[in-house]
Tab-separated table of C-alpha atoms in Angstrom:
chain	number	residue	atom	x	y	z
A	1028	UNK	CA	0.000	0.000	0.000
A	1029	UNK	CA	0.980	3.435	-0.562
A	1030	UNK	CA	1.297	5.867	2.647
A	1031	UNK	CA	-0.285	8.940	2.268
A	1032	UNK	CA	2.999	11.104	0.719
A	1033	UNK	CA	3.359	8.813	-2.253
A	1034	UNK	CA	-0.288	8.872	-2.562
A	1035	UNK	CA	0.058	12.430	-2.706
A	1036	UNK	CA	2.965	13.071	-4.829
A	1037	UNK	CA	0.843	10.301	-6.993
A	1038	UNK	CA	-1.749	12.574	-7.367
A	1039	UNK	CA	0.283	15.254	-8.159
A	1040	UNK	CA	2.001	13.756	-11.016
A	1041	UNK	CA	-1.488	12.720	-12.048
A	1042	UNK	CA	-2.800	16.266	-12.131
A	1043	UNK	CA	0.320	17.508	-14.241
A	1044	UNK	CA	-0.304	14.907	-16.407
A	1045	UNK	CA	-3.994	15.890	-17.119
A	1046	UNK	CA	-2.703	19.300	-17.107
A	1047	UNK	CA	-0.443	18.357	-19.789
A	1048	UNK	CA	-2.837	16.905	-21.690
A	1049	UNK	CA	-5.297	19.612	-22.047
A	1050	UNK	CA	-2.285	21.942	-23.872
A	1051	UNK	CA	-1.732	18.905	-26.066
A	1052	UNK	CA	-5.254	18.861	-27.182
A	1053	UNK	CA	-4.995	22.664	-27.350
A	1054	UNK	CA	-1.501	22.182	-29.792
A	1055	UNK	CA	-3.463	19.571	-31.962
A	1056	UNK	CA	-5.668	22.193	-32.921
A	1057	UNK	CA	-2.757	24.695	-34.171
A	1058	UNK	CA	-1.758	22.155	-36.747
A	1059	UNK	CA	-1.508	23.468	-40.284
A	1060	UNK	CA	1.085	21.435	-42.342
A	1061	UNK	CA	1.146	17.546	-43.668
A	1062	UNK	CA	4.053	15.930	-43.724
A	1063	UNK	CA	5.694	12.332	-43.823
A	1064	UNK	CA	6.580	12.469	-40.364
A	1065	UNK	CA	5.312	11.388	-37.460
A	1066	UNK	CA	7.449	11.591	-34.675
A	1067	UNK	CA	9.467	14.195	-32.680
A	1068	UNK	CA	12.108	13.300	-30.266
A	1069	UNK	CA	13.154	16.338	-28.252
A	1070	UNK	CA	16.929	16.578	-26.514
A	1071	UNK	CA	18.434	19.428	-25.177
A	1072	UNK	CA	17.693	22.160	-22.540
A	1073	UNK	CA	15.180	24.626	-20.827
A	1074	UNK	CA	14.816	26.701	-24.555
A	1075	UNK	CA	13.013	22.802	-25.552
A	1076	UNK	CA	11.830	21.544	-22.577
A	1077	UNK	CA	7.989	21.079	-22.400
A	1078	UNK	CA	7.807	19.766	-18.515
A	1079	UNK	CA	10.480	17.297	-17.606
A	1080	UNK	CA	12.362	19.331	-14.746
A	1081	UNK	CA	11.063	19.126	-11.123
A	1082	UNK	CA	8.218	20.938	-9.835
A	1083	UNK	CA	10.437	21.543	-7.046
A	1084	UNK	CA	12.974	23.227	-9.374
A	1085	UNK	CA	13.178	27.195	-10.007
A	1086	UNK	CA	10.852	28.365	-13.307
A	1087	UNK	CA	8.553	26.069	-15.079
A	1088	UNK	CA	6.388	24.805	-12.684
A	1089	UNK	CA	5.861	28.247	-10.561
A	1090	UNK	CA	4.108	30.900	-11.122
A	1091	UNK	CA	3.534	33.339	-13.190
A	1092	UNK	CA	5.030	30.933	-15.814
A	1093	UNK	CA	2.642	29.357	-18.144
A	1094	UNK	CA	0.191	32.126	-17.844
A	1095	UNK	CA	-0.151	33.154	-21.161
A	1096	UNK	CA	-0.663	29.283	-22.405
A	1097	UNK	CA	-2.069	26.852	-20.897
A	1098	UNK	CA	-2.915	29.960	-17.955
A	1099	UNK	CA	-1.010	28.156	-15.466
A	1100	UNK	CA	2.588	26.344	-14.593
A	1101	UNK	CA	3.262	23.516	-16.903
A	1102	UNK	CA	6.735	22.991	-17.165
A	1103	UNK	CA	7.943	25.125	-19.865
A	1104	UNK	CA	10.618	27.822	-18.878
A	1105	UNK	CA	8.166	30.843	-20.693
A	1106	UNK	CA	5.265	32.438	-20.330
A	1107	UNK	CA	3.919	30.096	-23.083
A	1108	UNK	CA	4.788	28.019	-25.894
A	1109	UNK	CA	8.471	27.155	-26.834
A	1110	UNK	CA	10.227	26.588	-29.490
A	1111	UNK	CA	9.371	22.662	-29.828
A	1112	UNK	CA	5.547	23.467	-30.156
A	1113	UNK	CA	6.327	25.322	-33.454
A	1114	UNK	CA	8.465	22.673	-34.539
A	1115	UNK	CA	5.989	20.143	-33.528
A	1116	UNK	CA	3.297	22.682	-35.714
A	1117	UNK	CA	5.834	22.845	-38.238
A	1118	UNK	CA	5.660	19.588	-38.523
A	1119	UNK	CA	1.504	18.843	-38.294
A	1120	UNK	CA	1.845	16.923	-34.925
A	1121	UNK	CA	1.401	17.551	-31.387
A	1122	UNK	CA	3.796	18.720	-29.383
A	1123	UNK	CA	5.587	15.837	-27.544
A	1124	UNK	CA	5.242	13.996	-24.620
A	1125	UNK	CA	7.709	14.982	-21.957
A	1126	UNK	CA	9.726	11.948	-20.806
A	1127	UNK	CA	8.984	11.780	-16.976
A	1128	UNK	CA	4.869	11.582	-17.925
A	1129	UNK	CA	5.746	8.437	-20.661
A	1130	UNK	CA	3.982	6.510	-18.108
A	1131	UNK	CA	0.719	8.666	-17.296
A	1132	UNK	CA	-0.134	9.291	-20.715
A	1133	UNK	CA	0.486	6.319	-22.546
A	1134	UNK	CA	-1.433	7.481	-25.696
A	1135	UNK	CA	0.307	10.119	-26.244
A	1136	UNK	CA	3.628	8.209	-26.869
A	1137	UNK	CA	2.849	8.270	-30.715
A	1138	UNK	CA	3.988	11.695	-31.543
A	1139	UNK	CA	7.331	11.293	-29.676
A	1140	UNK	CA	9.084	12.385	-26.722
A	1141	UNK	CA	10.896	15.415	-25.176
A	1142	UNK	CA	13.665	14.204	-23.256
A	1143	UNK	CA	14.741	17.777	-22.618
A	1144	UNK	CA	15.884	18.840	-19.383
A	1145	UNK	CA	16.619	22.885	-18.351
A	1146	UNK	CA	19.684	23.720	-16.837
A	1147	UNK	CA	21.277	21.200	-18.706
A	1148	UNK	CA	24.422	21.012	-21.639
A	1149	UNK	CA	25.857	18.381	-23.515
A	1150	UNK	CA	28.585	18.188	-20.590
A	1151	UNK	CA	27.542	18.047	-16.783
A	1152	UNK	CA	26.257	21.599	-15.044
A	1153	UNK	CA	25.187	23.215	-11.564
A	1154	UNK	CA	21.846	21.755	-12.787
A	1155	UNK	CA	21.590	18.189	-11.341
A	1156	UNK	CA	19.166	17.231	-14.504
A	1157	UNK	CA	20.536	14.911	-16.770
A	1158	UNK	CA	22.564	15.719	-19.464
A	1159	UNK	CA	22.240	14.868	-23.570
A	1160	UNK	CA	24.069	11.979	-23.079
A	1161	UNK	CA	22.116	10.842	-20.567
A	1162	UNK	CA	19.289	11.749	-22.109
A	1163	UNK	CA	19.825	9.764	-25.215
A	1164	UNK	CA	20.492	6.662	-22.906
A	1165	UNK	CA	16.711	7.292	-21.961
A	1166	UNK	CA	15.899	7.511	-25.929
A	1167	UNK	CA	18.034	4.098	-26.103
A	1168	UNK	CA	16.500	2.284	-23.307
A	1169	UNK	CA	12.631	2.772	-24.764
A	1170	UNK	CA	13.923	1.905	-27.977
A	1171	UNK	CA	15.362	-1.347	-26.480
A	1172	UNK	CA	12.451	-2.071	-24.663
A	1173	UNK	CA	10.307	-1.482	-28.100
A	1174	UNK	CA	8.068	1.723	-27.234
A	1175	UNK	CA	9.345	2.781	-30.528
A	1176	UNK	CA	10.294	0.337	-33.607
A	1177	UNK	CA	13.081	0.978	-36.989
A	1178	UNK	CA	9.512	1.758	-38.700
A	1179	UNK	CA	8.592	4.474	-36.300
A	1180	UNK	CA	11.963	5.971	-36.607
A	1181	UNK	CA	12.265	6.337	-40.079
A	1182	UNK	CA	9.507	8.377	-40.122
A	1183	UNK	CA	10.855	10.430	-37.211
A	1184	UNK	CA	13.042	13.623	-36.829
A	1185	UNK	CA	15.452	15.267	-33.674
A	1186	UNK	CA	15.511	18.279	-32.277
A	1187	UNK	CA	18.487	19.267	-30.503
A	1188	UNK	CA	19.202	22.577	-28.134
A	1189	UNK	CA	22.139	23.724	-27.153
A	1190	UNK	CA	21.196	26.816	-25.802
A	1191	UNK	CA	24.628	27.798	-23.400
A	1192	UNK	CA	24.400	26.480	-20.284
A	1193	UNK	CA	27.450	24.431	-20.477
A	1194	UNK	CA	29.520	28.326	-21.482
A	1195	UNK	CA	27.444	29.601	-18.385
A	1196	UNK	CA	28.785	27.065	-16.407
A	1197	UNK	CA	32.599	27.278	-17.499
A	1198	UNK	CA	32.175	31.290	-16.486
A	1199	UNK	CA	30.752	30.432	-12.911
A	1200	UNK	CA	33.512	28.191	-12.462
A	1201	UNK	CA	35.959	30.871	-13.413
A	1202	UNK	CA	37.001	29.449	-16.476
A	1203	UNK	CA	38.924	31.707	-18.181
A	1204	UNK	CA	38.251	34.091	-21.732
A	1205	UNK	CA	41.978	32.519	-23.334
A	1206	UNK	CA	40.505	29.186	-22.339
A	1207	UNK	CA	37.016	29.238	-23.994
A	1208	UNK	CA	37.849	29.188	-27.839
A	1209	UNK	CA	38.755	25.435	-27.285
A	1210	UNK	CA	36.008	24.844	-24.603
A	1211	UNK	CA	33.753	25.720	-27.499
A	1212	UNK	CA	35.228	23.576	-29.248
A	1213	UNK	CA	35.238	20.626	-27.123
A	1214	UNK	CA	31.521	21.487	-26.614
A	1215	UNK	CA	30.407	21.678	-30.659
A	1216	UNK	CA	32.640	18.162	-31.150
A	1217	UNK	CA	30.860	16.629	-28.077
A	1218	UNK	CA	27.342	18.221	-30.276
A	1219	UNK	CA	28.525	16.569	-33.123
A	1220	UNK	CA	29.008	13.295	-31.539
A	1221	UNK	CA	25.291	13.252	-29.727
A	1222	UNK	CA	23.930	14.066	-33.686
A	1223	UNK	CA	25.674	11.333	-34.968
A	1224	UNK	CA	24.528	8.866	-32.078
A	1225	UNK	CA	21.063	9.892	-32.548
A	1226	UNK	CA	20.966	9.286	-35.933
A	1227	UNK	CA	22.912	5.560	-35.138
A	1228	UNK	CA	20.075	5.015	-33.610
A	1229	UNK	CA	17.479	5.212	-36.619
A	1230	UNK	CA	16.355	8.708	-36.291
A	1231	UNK	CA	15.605	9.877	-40.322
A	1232	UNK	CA	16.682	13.870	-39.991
A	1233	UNK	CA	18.295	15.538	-36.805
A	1234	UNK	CA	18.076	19.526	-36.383
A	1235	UNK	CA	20.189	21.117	-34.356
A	1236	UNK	CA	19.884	24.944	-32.639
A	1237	UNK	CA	22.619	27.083	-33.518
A	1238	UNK	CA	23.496	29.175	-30.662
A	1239	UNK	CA	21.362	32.286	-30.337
A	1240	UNK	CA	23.204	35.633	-29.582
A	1241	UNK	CA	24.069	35.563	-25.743
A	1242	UNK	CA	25.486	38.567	-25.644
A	1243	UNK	CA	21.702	39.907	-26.079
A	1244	UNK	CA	19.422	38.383	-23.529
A	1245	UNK	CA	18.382	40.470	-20.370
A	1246	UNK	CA	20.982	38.620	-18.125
A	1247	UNK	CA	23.552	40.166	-20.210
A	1248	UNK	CA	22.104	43.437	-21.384
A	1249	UNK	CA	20.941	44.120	-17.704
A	1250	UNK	CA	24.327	46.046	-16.819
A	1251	UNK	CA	23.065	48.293	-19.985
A	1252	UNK	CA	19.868	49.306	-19.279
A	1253	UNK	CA	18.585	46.624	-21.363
A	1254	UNK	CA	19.608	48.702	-24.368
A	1255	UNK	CA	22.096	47.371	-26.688
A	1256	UNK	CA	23.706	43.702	-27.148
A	1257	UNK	CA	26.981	42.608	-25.406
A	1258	UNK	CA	29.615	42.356	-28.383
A	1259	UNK	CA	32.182	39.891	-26.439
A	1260	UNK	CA	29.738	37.259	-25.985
A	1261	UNK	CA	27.958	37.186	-28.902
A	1262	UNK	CA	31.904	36.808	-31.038
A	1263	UNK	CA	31.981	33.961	-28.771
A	1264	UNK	CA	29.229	32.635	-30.005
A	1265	UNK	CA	29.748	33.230	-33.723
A	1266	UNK	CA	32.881	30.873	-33.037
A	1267	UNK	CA	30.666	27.968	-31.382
A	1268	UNK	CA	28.061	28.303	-34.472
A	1269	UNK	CA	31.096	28.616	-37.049
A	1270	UNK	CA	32.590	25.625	-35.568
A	1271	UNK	CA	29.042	23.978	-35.285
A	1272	UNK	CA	27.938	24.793	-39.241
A	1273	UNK	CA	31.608	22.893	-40.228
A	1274	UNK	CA	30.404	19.729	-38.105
A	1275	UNK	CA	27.701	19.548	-39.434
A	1276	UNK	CA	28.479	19.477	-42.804
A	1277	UNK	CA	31.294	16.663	-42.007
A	1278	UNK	CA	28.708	14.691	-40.539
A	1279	UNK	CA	26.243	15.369	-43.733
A	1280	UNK	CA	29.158	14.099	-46.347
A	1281	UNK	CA	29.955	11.172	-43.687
A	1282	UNK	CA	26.193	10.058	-44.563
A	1283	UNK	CA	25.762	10.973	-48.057
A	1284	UNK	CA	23.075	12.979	-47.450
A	1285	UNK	CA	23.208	16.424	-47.502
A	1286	UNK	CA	20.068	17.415	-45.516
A	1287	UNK	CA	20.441	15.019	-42.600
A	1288	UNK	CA	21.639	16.696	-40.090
A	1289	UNK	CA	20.412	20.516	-40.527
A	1290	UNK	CA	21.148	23.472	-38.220
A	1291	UNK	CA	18.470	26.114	-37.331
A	1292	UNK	CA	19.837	29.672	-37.252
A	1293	UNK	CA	18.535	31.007	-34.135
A	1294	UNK	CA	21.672	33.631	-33.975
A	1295	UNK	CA	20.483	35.284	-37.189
A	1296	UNK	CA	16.220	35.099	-35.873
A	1297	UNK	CA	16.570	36.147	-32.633
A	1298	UNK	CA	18.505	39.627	-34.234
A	1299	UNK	CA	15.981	39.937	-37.081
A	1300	UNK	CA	13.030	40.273	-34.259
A	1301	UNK	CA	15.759	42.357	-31.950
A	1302	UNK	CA	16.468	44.660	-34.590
A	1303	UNK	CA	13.082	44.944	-36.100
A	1304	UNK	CA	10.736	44.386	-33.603
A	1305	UNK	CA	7.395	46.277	-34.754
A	1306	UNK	CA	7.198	44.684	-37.563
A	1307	UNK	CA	7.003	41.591	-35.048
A	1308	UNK	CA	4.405	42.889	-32.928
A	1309	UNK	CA	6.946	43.424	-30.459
A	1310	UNK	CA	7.622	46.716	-27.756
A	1311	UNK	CA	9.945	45.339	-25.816
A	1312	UNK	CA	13.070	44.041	-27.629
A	1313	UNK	CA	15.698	43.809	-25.180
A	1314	UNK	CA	14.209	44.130	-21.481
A	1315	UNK	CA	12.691	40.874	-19.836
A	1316	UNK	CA	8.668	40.703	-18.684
A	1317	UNK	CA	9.015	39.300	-15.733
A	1318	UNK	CA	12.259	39.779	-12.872
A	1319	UNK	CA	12.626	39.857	-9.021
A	1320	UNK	CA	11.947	43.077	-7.325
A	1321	UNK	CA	15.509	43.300	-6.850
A	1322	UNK	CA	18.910	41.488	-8.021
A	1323	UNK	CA	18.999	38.943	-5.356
A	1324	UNK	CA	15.074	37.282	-6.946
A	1325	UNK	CA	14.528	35.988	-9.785
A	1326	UNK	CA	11.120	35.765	-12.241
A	1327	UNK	CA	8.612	33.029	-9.968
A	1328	UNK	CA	10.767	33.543	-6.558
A	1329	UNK	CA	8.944	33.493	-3.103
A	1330	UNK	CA	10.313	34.301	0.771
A	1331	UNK	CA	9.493	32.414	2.936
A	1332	UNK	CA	6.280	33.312	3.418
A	1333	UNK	CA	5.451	32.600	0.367
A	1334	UNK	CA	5.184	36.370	-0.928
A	1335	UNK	CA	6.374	36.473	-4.401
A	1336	UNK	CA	8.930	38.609	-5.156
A	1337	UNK	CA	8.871	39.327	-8.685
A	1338	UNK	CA	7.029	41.321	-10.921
A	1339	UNK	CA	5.589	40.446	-14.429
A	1340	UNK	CA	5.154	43.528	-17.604
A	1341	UNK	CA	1.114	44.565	-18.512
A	1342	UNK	CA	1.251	42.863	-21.803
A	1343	UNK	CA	3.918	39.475	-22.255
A	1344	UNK	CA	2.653	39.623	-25.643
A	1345	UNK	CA	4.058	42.477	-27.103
A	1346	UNK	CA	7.929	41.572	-24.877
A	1347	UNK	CA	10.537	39.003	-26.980
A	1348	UNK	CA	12.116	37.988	-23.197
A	1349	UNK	CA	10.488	36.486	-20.633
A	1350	UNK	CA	12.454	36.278	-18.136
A	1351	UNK	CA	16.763	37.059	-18.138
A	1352	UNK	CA	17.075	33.751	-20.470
A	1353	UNK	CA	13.741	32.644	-22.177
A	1354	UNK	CA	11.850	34.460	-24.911
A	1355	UNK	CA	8.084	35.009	-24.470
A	1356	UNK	CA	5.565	32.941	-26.755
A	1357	UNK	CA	5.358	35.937	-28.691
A	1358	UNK	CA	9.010	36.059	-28.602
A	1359	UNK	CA	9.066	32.341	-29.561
A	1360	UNK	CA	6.214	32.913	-32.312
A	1361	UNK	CA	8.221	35.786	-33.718
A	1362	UNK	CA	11.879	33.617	-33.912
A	1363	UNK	CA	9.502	30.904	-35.675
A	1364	UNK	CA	8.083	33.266	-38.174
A	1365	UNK	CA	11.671	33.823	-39.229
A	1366	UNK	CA	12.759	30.633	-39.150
A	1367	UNK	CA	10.032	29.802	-41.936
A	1368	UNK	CA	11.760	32.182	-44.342
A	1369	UNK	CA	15.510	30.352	-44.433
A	1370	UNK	CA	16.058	27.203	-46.037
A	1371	UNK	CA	16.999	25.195	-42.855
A	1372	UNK	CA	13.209	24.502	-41.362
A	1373	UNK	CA	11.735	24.285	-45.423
A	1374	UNK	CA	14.969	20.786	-45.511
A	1375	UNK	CA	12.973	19.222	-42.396
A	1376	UNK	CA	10.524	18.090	-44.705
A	1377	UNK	CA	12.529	16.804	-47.571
């Protein structure tokens, strides 16, 4: 018998689940394209994660996240929808199941999984999620265990984030600027070999994020009113996705196929929207919707007493950044609308 904590921590996961549910029902109905394929298998970090970190974790599962869509906490680090729901649209399915509810929502299993953690990198971090490697294990185990056959998977494609937190995590442990042109690169070759592992394992097409411009979100802007972009970070970055562009095309002439493994350009999206953001719909380019009341808080912190201690903008729809890391739904919805002009998201389908 279960004592009364299980049963409630039970009935907890039970009510995410449901809760889950409901926004995939709500996703099915944003559909708009047919394609071949019918699977999405998620890896990566908080910029793709749909609900697989903690509830007792910082962000996704406290409020005032989620209130834009579904209106409450749901596990996504935004206000609302991330990027893999518009992939997931992009691609005429629903958006994933997260990995942790594989078991509470059985049905759901045929449109793939998110095995996306936040916090995490493709090496270990401060976050004790686990990381892509890990997190393909999980992909390797169900696929051993048949959830998923070789048919399912050729009709299946990746989506892979690698959204910083392993750089943010060399910086916090004082690593130094001479020493992260080759920590970039050990982190694009360690990319490169999760891409090819994927697609060892039968996955048809794998699309990996290119980095998007650090040097602009709030947590790095903050120290300039929010104004203008951080140039020293954002070189960095054109080195990771400069390095990351050249693995990729190794691994594309490794498979004879040219459109395997395909890299989305969030660097170039997230500074078309930045730099033009009315004709986005967006006011607020550069300074984040929601942050603590002061630097010590964060968006969704309480005291003690439970008080929150942050405060969230009038309108989340017209901001790109959600909090000092994550981009609204509109901000999300605006990247996406981009990303359907370049060549990289048209190659999913073909």
């Amino acid at each position: 018998m279960m004592n009364s904590h299980n049963q409630q921590l039970s009935l907890l996961s039970l009510s995410l689940a449901l809760l889950l549910l409901s926004g995939l029902r709500v996703e099915a109905r944003l559909q708009h394209h047919a394609t071949s394929y019918q699977k999405l298998f998620v890896f990566g970090d908080s910029y793709v994660d749909t609900g697989n970190t903690r509830i007792d974790q910082p962000g996704s599962w406290k409020n005032p996240y989620g209130i834009t869509f579904p209106g409450k906490p749901a596990g996504r680090f935004s206000d609302g929808r991330v990027l893999t729901d518009y992939i997931a649209k992009f691609l005429g399915l629903k958006s994933p199941l997260p990995y942790k509810f594989r078991k509470l929502i059985p049905q759901n299993l045929k449109y793939g999984m998110n095995f996306a953690y936040g916090g995490t990198g493709v090496f270990d971090t401060s976050s004790k999620n686990p990381n892509m490697t890990i997190q393909i294990d999980f992909f390797k185990q169900l696929l051993k265990e048949n959830v998923y056959t070789a048919s399912d998977l050729s009709k299946s494609v990746a989506l892979v984030s690698v959204a910083g937190n392993d750089y943010s995590f060399y910086l916090a442990r004082n690593g130094s600027i001479q020493g992260f042109p080759s920590f970039i690169a050990s982190v694009v070759n360690q990319t490169a070999t999760n891409l090819l592992r994927i697609q060892s394992l039968g996955v048809k097409k794998i699309v990996v994020d290119g980095l998007q411009p650090l040097g602009c979100l709030p947590g790095s802007t903050a120290s300039l009113s929010f104004q203008k972009c951080n140039s020293t970070f954002n070189d960095l970055v054109l080195l990771h996705n400069n390095l990351l562009n050249q693995a990729v095309t190794r691994l594309n002439h490794q498979t004879k196929k040219q459109t395997t493994f395909i890299v989305l350009d969030l660097y170039d999206s997230f500074l078309s929207v930045l730099n033009h953001p009315s004709s986005n719909n967006i006011k607020d380019a550069f300074k984040p919707c929601c942050v603590g009341i002061i630097s010590q808080y964060f968006c969704g912190s309480v005291d003690e007493n439970n008080v929150k201690k942050y405060k969230v903008c009038d309108h989340p729809k017209s901001a790109f950044f959600w909090d000092l890391l994550h981009p609204t739904q509109a901000g999300w919805l605006a990247v996406y609308n981009e990303l359907q002009t370049t060549k990289a998201l048209q190659q999913i389908r073909y």
